[in-house]
């Protein structure tokens, strides 16, 4: 039935196509005829106006020049005159003789002047030309006739519709007077080259005949307009009828096309049976069998189609993930980078949580996050009223990402509460734990309300009542060292978040190896990778938390010589006064520079300038040795094992990392006849050496990429700090320069102007440009820094 349905549809469409083409051709001819009659109408009217207004003036002027360059009030204006007319002179023997260009009434001519009148009678050419060609047309006439012609133009009030393009084209009526057959020939050729339409009008000096021509042309023009409107109505009615069935026909054609495309994938088998192998979702097998049975029943055919599992072994299956409105945008992010392998951990599961969180870390602000949350909430609420056919690609993409935008706004608000930023202003939600001293001797320094004396500070250290409940204390927004404190906090936080996400990625690599029973990759790649990451980068994170947890004020105070302490002198160093005895320059009582500590792990093993705990130097030497062991382990373990297995001939198949990405194609190739293989004895050694060399090269690249990538990726996560700092500073600049500057002027009008500038800058720069920048950087962190730890991205989409 599909064949007959397509044939019937094809015949119906051919019939409608021919009718529509015929109507379009007829409409083009009708439009040309109608335009000609409209142009002829304007030629008659404009030419008649010229003779009614200018010819009497020329008769009264006598020998004066017949052309005024600045005369723009006449219905027909502009022109080219002869050189004699420009000089205002006359031909010899005709001084003072006033002659019209055309005789208005031949019966009233005087006998003495009749021969001269007939001799001086000028020929003329009238027509219509595009308004854009006027200047070129005028120059060409002047050059071709050497100024021996007289041309006038008049505007056509309404543009005419072009029959071919359907565009409105402005037109001009022109009339050219001349006195030579040679000039007439040139004028005709010029008109033809410019695409001007010439119209023959001989009754300019006969008003009765001209009125008759106008009446006849007006009747013809009305008839042409009526026929053209009927044609347009017929075409519109036909198109409306066809538009009602377009979606149905498109669906029908696409369905049949997909059926034929699928049938072309079948191969002829014995007894004229068509056979094909493909993939189907496990829970869709019953649905497919029911569809086959329904087709047999509908066509009253015996059961000739069989659906059954193919014989194993199977090639690697394609990958399919079921998504919903929430997970769809995150899955598309992952698929844009690459398709996960079959039964490989899908990065989109973690991306749905970590992507909005990373965005929020960079975009953290309560006010800006609230604006983004409201935008996402609006998209979620209005999604049901959105028509996919009327919305463009950009608006449709925003609606598809509505839940992601909502999460980005919520995480931005969460990070804003952590930073205590709301449009660059701190919120004193829980009451600051710092207070300013009233004593001028204390200077401009705030003290913790729980601090008091040294003994009180030691007793209350770590007390929850002495710490701001959530986020930063608002006093930091007015502190002189605000930028220094926020830089230190956000930089360390970026390192912690980056190392945590990369470590999770390495663990996911191990889970993939475990799930695929790839024990060689598990012990030769995952184990050295996670150890290398732990002994260097996780150790850095531990140092950050250790530094945060130590009461450095108490340690530094213990290593300070006070006036009441007689057991020390001002010449004693910090190491001499410190009782911890951890070694280094400060003996454990001075806060260390973590960057210097990390550099000294590699450059000065066994030496720590400012240790934080006992035995730190020895621990770092041990960690450095373990890290050095992991590099050759990662580089050589897998190639040597493969070399050993291939040498013993245990039948273990070597993994070739350079095989085709499409294992489905490789599986199809197994069913095609191949040439006879060469004797194994001749090429066994060469293939073995070639395969081992490939594995060594691949593992070398893998090792270098991982070792150097861990360092560069950790540094790359500092973009969280940089973009968060840039966002905060931009918001501060807009607030101070736009709002505070105008509020201090105490002028309502200027305050409104300042608020307008503040709102425009906030929306355009922060809510649009900076949001897009944070979005792209968060996407890059997931694609490059996170997914390359475990994600091969070489799967096949189902």
Coordinates of C-alpha atoms in Angstrom, one line a residue, residues 74-536:
X74 CA 6.5 72.0 -12.6
X75 CA 4.9 68.6 -12.9
X76 CA 7.8 67.6 -15.2
X77 CA 11.2 68.9 -14.3
X78 CA 14.9 68.5 -15.2
X79 CA 16.3 68.2 -18.7
X80 CA 19.0 68.6 -21.2
X81 CA 19.0 71.5 -23.7
X82 CA 20.9 72.4 -26.8
X83 CA 23.8 74.7 -26.5
X84 CA 22.0 77.5 -28.4
X85 CA 19.1 77.3 -25.9
X86 CA 21.5 77.4 -23.0
X87 CA 22.9 80.7 -24.4
X88 CA 19.4 82.0 -24.9
X89 CA 20.1 82.8 -28.6
X90 CA 18.4 81.9 -31.8
X91 CA 19.3 80.8 -35.3
X92 CA 20.2 83.5 -37.8
X93 CA 17.2 85.2 -39.4
X94 CA 14.9 84.1 -36.6
X95 CA 15.8 86.7 -33.9
X96 CA 12.8 87.5 -31.7
X97 CA 10.7 84.6 -33.2
X98 CA 8.7 82.7 -30.6
X99 CA 8.0 79.2 -31.7
X100 CA 6.3 76.4 -29.7
X101 CA 7.9 72.9 -29.7
X102 CA 4.6 71.5 -31.1
X103 CA 1.8 73.4 -32.8
X104 CA -1.2 73.6 -30.5
X105 CA -3.7 74.3 -33.3
X106 CA -2.5 74.0 -36.9
X107 CA -5.7 75.7 -38.2
X108 CA -4.8 79.0 -36.5
X109 CA -1.2 79.2 -37.9
X110 CA -0.5 82.4 -39.8
X111 CA 0.3 81.9 -43.5
X112 CA 3.6 83.7 -43.3
X113 CA 4.8 81.6 -40.3
X114 CA 3.3 78.2 -41.3
X115 CA 6.4 77.0 -43.3
X116 CA 8.7 78.1 -40.6
X117 CA 6.5 76.4 -38.0
X118 CA 6.5 73.2 -39.9
X119 CA 10.2 73.4 -40.3
X120 CA 10.8 74.1 -36.5
X121 CA 8.4 71.3 -35.4
X122 CA 10.3 68.9 -33.0
X123 CA 9.9 65.1 -32.7
X124 CA 9.5 63.6 -29.3
X125 CA 9.9 60.3 -27.5
X126 CA 8.0 59.4 -24.3
X127 CA 8.4 56.5 -21.9
X128 CA 9.1 55.2 -18.4
X129 CA 12.4 54.5 -16.7
X130 CA 13.6 53.4 -13.3
X131 CA 14.1 56.3 -11.0
X132 CA 17.6 55.1 -10.0
X133 CA 18.8 55.3 -13.6
X134 CA 17.8 58.9 -14.1
X135 CA 21.3 60.5 -13.8
X136 CA 23.0 58.0 -16.0
X137 CA 20.2 58.2 -18.6
X138 CA 20.4 62.0 -18.7
X139 CA 24.2 62.0 -19.1
X140 CA 24.0 59.4 -21.8
X141 CA 21.4 61.4 -23.8
X142 CA 23.5 64.6 -23.5
X143 CA 26.7 62.8 -24.7
X144 CA 25.0 60.9 -27.5
X145 CA 23.1 64.0 -28.9
X146 CA 25.9 66.5 -27.9
X147 CA 23.3 68.5 -26.1
X148 CA 20.9 68.7 -29.0
X149 CA 17.9 67.3 -27.2
X150 CA 15.5 68.5 -24.6
X151 CA 14.4 66.0 -21.9
X152 CA 12.0 66.4 -18.9
X153 CA 11.2 64.0 -16.1
X154 CA 8.2 63.5 -13.8
X155 CA 7.8 61.2 -10.8
X156 CA 5.4 58.3 -10.7
X157 CA 3.7 58.7 -7.3
X158 CA 3.3 55.0 -6.5
X159 CA 6.1 52.4 -7.2
X160 CA 5.2 49.7 -9.6
X161 CA 5.5 46.0 -8.7
X162 CA 8.1 44.1 -10.7
X163 CA 6.6 41.1 -12.4
X164 CA 9.7 38.9 -11.9
X165 CA 10.9 39.8 -8.5
X166 CA 7.7 41.1 -6.9
X167 CA 9.6 44.1 -5.5
X168 CA 8.3 47.7 -5.7
X169 CA 10.3 49.8 -8.1
X170 CA 10.1 53.6 -8.3
X171 CA 9.6 54.9 -11.8
X172 CA 10.0 58.2 -13.8
X173 CA 8.1 59.4 -16.9
X174 CA 10.4 61.1 -19.4
X175 CA 9.8 63.0 -22.6
X176 CA 12.6 63.9 -25.0
X177 CA 12.4 66.5 -27.8
X178 CA 14.8 66.3 -30.8
X179 CA 15.2 67.5 -34.4
X180 CA 17.0 64.7 -36.2
X181 CA 16.4 61.2 -37.3
X182 CA 19.9 60.2 -36.3
X183 CA 19.3 61.5 -32.8
X184 CA 16.1 59.6 -32.7
X185 CA 17.9 56.3 -33.5
X186 CA 20.4 57.0 -30.8
X187 CA 17.6 57.8 -28.3
X188 CA 15.9 54.5 -29.1
X189 CA 19.0 52.5 -28.6
X190 CA 19.7 54.3 -25.3
X191 CA 16.2 53.6 -24.1
X192 CA 16.5 49.9 -25.0
X193 CA 19.8 49.6 -23.2
X194 CA 18.4 51.2 -20.0
X195 CA 15.4 48.9 -20.1
X196 CA 13.1 51.9 -20.6
X197 CA 9.6 51.3 -21.9
X198 CA 8.8 53.7 -24.8
X199 CA 5.2 54.7 -25.6
X200 CA 4.0 56.3 -28.8
X201 CA 1.9 59.4 -28.1
X202 CA 1.0 61.5 -31.2
X203 CA -2.0 63.3 -29.8
X204 CA -0.3 65.6 -27.5
X205 CA -1.5 68.6 -29.5
X206 CA -5.0 67.2 -29.8
X207 CA -6.9 67.4 -26.5
X208 CA -10.0 65.5 -27.8
X209 CA -8.0 62.6 -29.0
X210 CA -5.9 62.6 -25.9
X211 CA -9.0 62.4 -23.7
X212 CA -10.2 59.4 -25.7
X213 CA -6.9 57.6 -25.3
X214 CA -7.0 58.2 -21.6
X215 CA -10.6 56.9 -21.3
X216 CA -9.8 53.8 -23.3
X217 CA -6.6 53.1 -21.4
X218 CA -8.4 53.6 -18.0
X219 CA -11.0 50.9 -19.0
X220 CA -8.3 48.5 -20.1
X221 CA -6.4 49.1 -16.9
X222 CA -9.5 48.3 -14.8
X223 CA -10.1 45.1 -16.7
X224 CA -6.5 44.0 -16.3
X225 CA -6.7 44.8 -12.5
X226 CA -9.8 42.7 -12.2
X227 CA -8.3 39.7 -14.0
X228 CA -5.1 40.0 -12.0
X229 CA -7.0 40.1 -8.7
X230 CA -9.0 37.0 -9.8
X231 CA -5.7 35.2 -10.6
X232 CA -4.2 36.2 -7.2
X233 CA -7.3 34.9 -5.4
X234 CA -7.2 31.6 -7.3
X235 CA -3.5 31.1 -6.4
X236 CA -4.1 32.0 -2.8
X237 CA -7.0 29.6 -2.5
X238 CA -4.9 26.8 -4.1
X239 CA -2.1 27.4 -1.7
X240 CA -4.4 27.5 1.3
X241 CA -5.8 24.1 0.3
X242 CA -2.4 22.6 -0.2
X243 CA -1.1 24.0 3.2
X244 CA -3.8 22.1 5.0
X245 CA -2.2 18.8 3.9
X246 CA 1.5 19.7 3.9
X247 CA 2.3 18.3 7.4
X248 CA 0.4 15.1 6.6
X249 CA 2.2 14.7 3.3
X250 CA 5.6 15.4 4.8
X251 CA 5.1 12.9 7.5
X252 CA 3.9 10.3 5.0
X253 CA 7.0 10.9 2.7
X254 CA 9.4 10.8 5.6
X255 CA 7.9 7.6 6.9
X256 CA 8.1 5.9 3.6
X257 CA 11.6 7.2 3.0
X258 CA 12.7 5.8 6.3
X259 CA 11.2 2.5 5.4
X260 CA 13.0 2.4 2.1
X261 CA 16.2 3.5 3.7
X262 CA 15.9 0.7 6.2
X263 CA 15.1 -1.9 3.5
X264 CA 18.1 -0.9 1.5
X265 CA 20.2 -2.0 4.5
X266 CA 18.9 -5.6 4.1
X267 CA 20.9 -8.2 2.2
X268 CA 19.6 -10.8 -0.1
X269 CA 19.8 -14.3 1.4
X270 CA 18.9 -17.8 0.1
X271 CA 15.4 -18.4 -1.3
X272 CA 14.9 -14.6 -1.9
X273 CA 14.8 -13.9 1.8
X274 CA 16.0 -10.5 3.0
X275 CA 18.2 -10.6 6.1
X276 CA 19.5 -7.8 8.2
X277 CA 21.2 -7.4 11.6
X278 CA 20.7 -4.4 13.8
X279 CA 20.3 -3.1 17.3
X280 CA 17.2 -2.7 19.3
X281 CA 16.5 -1.7 22.9
X282 CA 16.0 -4.7 25.1
X283 CA 12.6 -3.4 26.4
X284 CA 11.4 -2.6 22.9
X285 CA 11.6 -6.2 21.5
X286 CA 8.0 -7.0 22.4
X287 CA 6.9 -3.7 20.8
X288 CA 8.7 -4.6 17.6
X289 CA 7.2 -8.1 17.4
X290 CA 3.7 -6.7 18.1
X291 CA 4.2 -4.2 15.2
X292 CA 5.2 -7.1 12.8
X293 CA 2.2 -9.1 13.8
X294 CA -0.1 -6.1 13.3
X295 CA 1.4 -5.6 9.9
X296 CA 0.8 -9.2 8.9
X297 CA -2.8 -9.0 10.1
X298 CA -3.5 -5.7 8.3
X299 CA -2.2 -7.0 5.0
X300 CA -3.7 -10.5 5.4
X301 CA -0.3 -12.0 4.8
X302 CA 1.2 -15.2 6.3
X303 CA 3.9 -14.7 9.0
X304 CA 6.9 -14.1 6.8
X305 CA 8.9 -11.8 9.1
X306 CA 11.0 -13.1 12.0
X307 CA 12.6 -11.1 14.7
X308 CA 15.1 -13.0 16.8
X309 CA 18.4 -12.4 18.6
X310 CA 21.6 -12.8 16.5
X311 CA 24.2 -15.3 17.3
X312 CA 27.0 -14.1 19.6
X313 CA 29.7 -12.8 19.8
X314 CA 28.2 -9.4 19.1
X315 CA 30.1 -6.2 18.2
X316 CA 30.1 -3.3 20.6
X317 CA 26.6 -2.0 20.9
X318 CA 25.7 1.6 20.3
X319 CA 24.9 3.9 23.3
X320 CA 21.4 5.2 24.2
X321 CA 20.3 7.2 27.1
X322 CA 16.8 8.0 28.0
X323 CA 16.4 11.7 28.9
X324 CA 13.7 14.0 30.2
X325 CA 13.2 17.7 30.2
X326 CA 15.7 18.0 33.1
X327 CA 18.6 15.8 31.9
X328 CA 18.3 16.6 28.2
X329 CA 20.6 19.8 28.1
X330 CA 23.3 18.1 30.2
X331 CA 23.2 15.0 28.0
X332 CA 23.6 17.2 24.9
X333 CA 26.6 18.9 26.5
X334 CA 28.3 15.5 26.8
X335 CA 27.2 14.3 23.4
X336 CA 28.6 17.5 21.8
X337 CA 32.1 16.5 23.2
X338 CA 31.6 12.8 22.4
X339 CA 29.3 9.8 22.8
X340 CA 30.0 7.6 25.8
X341 CA 30.9 4.0 25.1
X342 CA 28.4 1.2 25.7
X343 CA 28.1 0.6 29.5
X344 CA 30.6 3.4 30.2
X345 CA 29.8 5.8 33.0
X346 CA 27.8 8.7 31.6
X347 CA 29.3 12.0 32.6
X348 CA 26.0 13.7 32.2
X349 CA 24.8 12.3 35.5
X350 CA 27.5 14.2 37.4
X351 CA 27.4 17.2 35.0
X352 CA 23.8 17.8 36.0
X353 CA 25.0 18.7 39.5
X354 CA 28.6 20.0 39.0
X355 CA 28.0 22.2 36.0
X356 CA 25.5 24.6 37.6
X357 CA 27.6 24.5 40.8
X358 CA 30.8 25.5 39.0
X359 CA 28.9 28.3 37.2
X360 CA 27.6 29.5 40.5
X361 CA 31.1 29.6 42.0
X362 CA 32.2 32.0 39.2
X363 CA 28.9 34.0 39.1
X364 CA 28.2 34.0 42.8
X365 CA 26.0 36.9 43.8
X366 CA 22.6 36.9 45.5
X367 CA 21.0 39.6 43.4
X368 CA 22.4 38.5 40.0
X369 CA 21.6 34.9 40.9
X370 CA 18.0 35.9 41.8
X371 CA 17.6 37.5 38.3
X372 CA 18.9 34.3 36.6
X373 CA 16.6 32.2 38.8
X374 CA 13.5 34.3 37.9
X375 CA 14.4 34.0 34.2
X376 CA 14.7 30.2 34.5
X377 CA 11.5 30.0 36.6
X378 CA 9.7 32.1 33.9
X379 CA 10.9 29.6 31.2
X380 CA 9.7 26.6 33.3
X381 CA 6.2 28.1 33.8
X382 CA 5.7 29.3 30.3
X383 CA 7.1 26.2 28.5
X384 CA 3.6 24.7 28.0
X385 CA 2.4 27.8 26.2
X386 CA 5.4 27.9 23.8
X387 CA 4.7 26.9 20.2
X388 CA 7.8 25.1 18.9
X389 CA 6.9 26.0 15.3
X390 CA 6.7 29.8 15.9
X391 CA 9.7 30.1 18.2
X392 CA 13.1 30.5 16.6
X393 CA 16.2 28.3 17.2
X394 CA 17.5 30.6 19.9
X395 CA 14.3 30.8 21.9
X396 CA 13.7 27.1 21.5
X397 CA 17.2 26.4 22.9
X398 CA 16.5 28.6 25.9
X399 CA 13.3 26.6 26.7
X400 CA 15.1 23.3 26.3
X401 CA 17.7 24.5 28.9
X402 CA 15.1 26.0 31.3
X403 CA 15.9 23.7 34.2
X404 CA 19.6 24.2 33.7
X405 CA 19.2 28.0 33.8
X406 CA 17.1 27.6 36.9
X407 CA 19.8 25.5 38.6
X408 CA 22.5 28.0 37.5
X409 CA 20.6 30.8 39.2
X410 CA 20.0 28.8 42.4
X411 CA 23.7 27.8 42.7
X412 CA 24.7 31.4 42.0
X413 CA 22.5 32.6 44.9
X414 CA 24.0 29.9 47.1
X415 CA 27.6 31.0 46.2
X416 CA 26.4 34.6 46.8
X417 CA 25.4 33.8 50.3
X418 CA 28.8 32.1 50.9
X419 CA 30.5 35.3 49.6
X420 CA 27.9 37.5 51.2
X421 CA 27.5 39.5 48.0
X422 CA 24.3 41.1 46.8
X423 CA 24.9 43.5 44.0
X424 CA 28.4 43.9 45.5
X425 CA 26.9 44.8 49.0
X426 CA 27.3 42.7 52.1
X427 CA 24.2 41.6 54.0
X428 CA 24.3 41.6 57.8
X429 CA 21.8 38.8 58.1
X430 CA 23.0 37.2 61.3
X431 CA 24.8 40.2 62.9
X432 CA 28.6 40.8 62.5
X433 CA 30.9 39.3 65.1
X434 CA 33.3 42.2 64.7
X435 CA 33.0 45.6 66.4
X436 CA 34.9 48.9 66.2
X437 CA 36.7 50.3 69.2
X438 CA 35.7 53.7 70.5
X439 CA 39.2 54.3 71.8
X440 CA 41.2 56.4 69.3
X441 CA 44.4 54.8 70.5
X442 CA 43.3 51.5 69.0
X443 CA 43.2 52.9 65.5
X444 CA 40.8 51.8 62.7
X445 CA 40.9 48.2 63.6
X446 CA 37.9 45.9 64.3
X447 CA 38.1 43.2 66.9
X448 CA 36.1 40.0 67.4
X449 CA 33.4 40.5 69.9
X450 CA 34.3 37.1 71.5
X451 CA 38.1 38.0 71.6
X452 CA 38.7 40.3 74.4
X453 CA 41.9 39.4 76.2
X454 CA 44.4 36.8 75.0
X455 CA 43.0 34.2 77.5
X456 CA 39.5 34.9 76.2
X457 CA 40.6 34.5 72.6
X458 CA 42.2 31.1 73.4
X459 CA 39.2 29.9 75.3
X460 CA 36.6 31.0 72.7
X461 CA 38.7 29.9 69.6
X462 CA 36.5 27.6 67.5
X463 CA 33.3 28.5 69.4
X464 CA 30.3 28.6 66.9
X465 CA 28.9 31.6 68.7
X466 CA 32.0 33.6 67.8
X467 CA 31.8 32.7 64.1
X468 CA 29.4 34.2 61.5
X469 CA 26.8 31.4 61.0
X470 CA 27.0 31.1 57.2
X471 CA 29.3 32.7 54.7
X472 CA 31.6 35.7 55.1
X473 CA 31.1 38.2 57.8
X474 CA 29.8 41.5 56.2
X475 CA 32.5 43.4 57.9
X476 CA 35.0 42.2 55.3
X477 CA 33.2 44.4 52.7
X478 CA 34.3 47.5 54.5
X479 CA 37.7 46.3 55.6
X480 CA 40.9 47.7 54.0
X481 CA 42.2 44.1 53.4
X482 CA 39.0 42.9 51.8
X483 CA 40.6 42.1 48.4
X484 CA 43.6 40.3 50.0
X485 CA 41.3 38.2 52.1
X486 CA 38.9 37.3 49.3
X487 CA 41.8 36.5 47.0
X488 CA 43.3 34.0 49.5
X489 CA 39.9 32.4 50.2
X490 CA 38.8 32.0 46.6
X491 CA 42.1 30.8 45.3
X492 CA 42.3 28.0 47.9
X493 CA 38.7 27.2 47.3
X494 CA 39.3 26.8 43.6
X495 CA 42.2 24.4 44.2
X496 CA 40.1 22.3 46.5
X497 CA 37.2 22.1 44.1
X498 CA 39.4 21.4 41.1
X499 CA 41.4 18.6 42.8
X500 CA 38.2 17.1 44.2
X501 CA 36.6 16.9 40.8
X502 CA 39.7 15.5 39.1
X503 CA 40.0 12.9 41.8
X504 CA 36.4 11.9 41.2
X505 CA 37.2 11.6 37.5
X506 CA 40.1 9.2 38.2
X507 CA 37.9 7.1 40.5
X508 CA 35.3 6.9 37.7
X509 CA 38.0 5.6 35.4
X510 CA 38.6 2.8 37.9
X511 CA 34.9 2.1 38.0
X512 CA 34.8 1.8 34.2
X513 CA 37.8 -0.7 34.3
X514 CA 36.1 -2.7 37.1
X515 CA 32.8 -2.8 35.3
X516 CA 34.4 -3.9 32.0
X517 CA 36.6 -6.5 33.8
X518 CA 39.7 -4.7 32.4
X519 CA 42.0 -5.7 35.2
X520 CA 45.2 -4.8 33.3
X521 CA 44.1 -1.1 32.9
X522 CA 42.8 -1.1 36.5
X523 CA 46.2 -2.1 38.0
X524 CA 48.5 -0.6 35.4
X525 CA 46.7 2.7 34.9
X526 CA 44.1 3.5 37.5
X527 CA 46.2 2.5 40.6
X528 CA 49.3 4.6 39.7
X529 CA 47.1 7.5 38.6
X530 CA 45.2 7.7 41.9
X531 CA 48.4 7.3 43.9
X532 CA 50.1 10.0 41.9
X533 CA 47.1 12.3 42.4
X534 CA 46.9 11.5 46.2
X535 CA 50.5 12.0 47.1
X536 CA 50.8 15.4 45.5

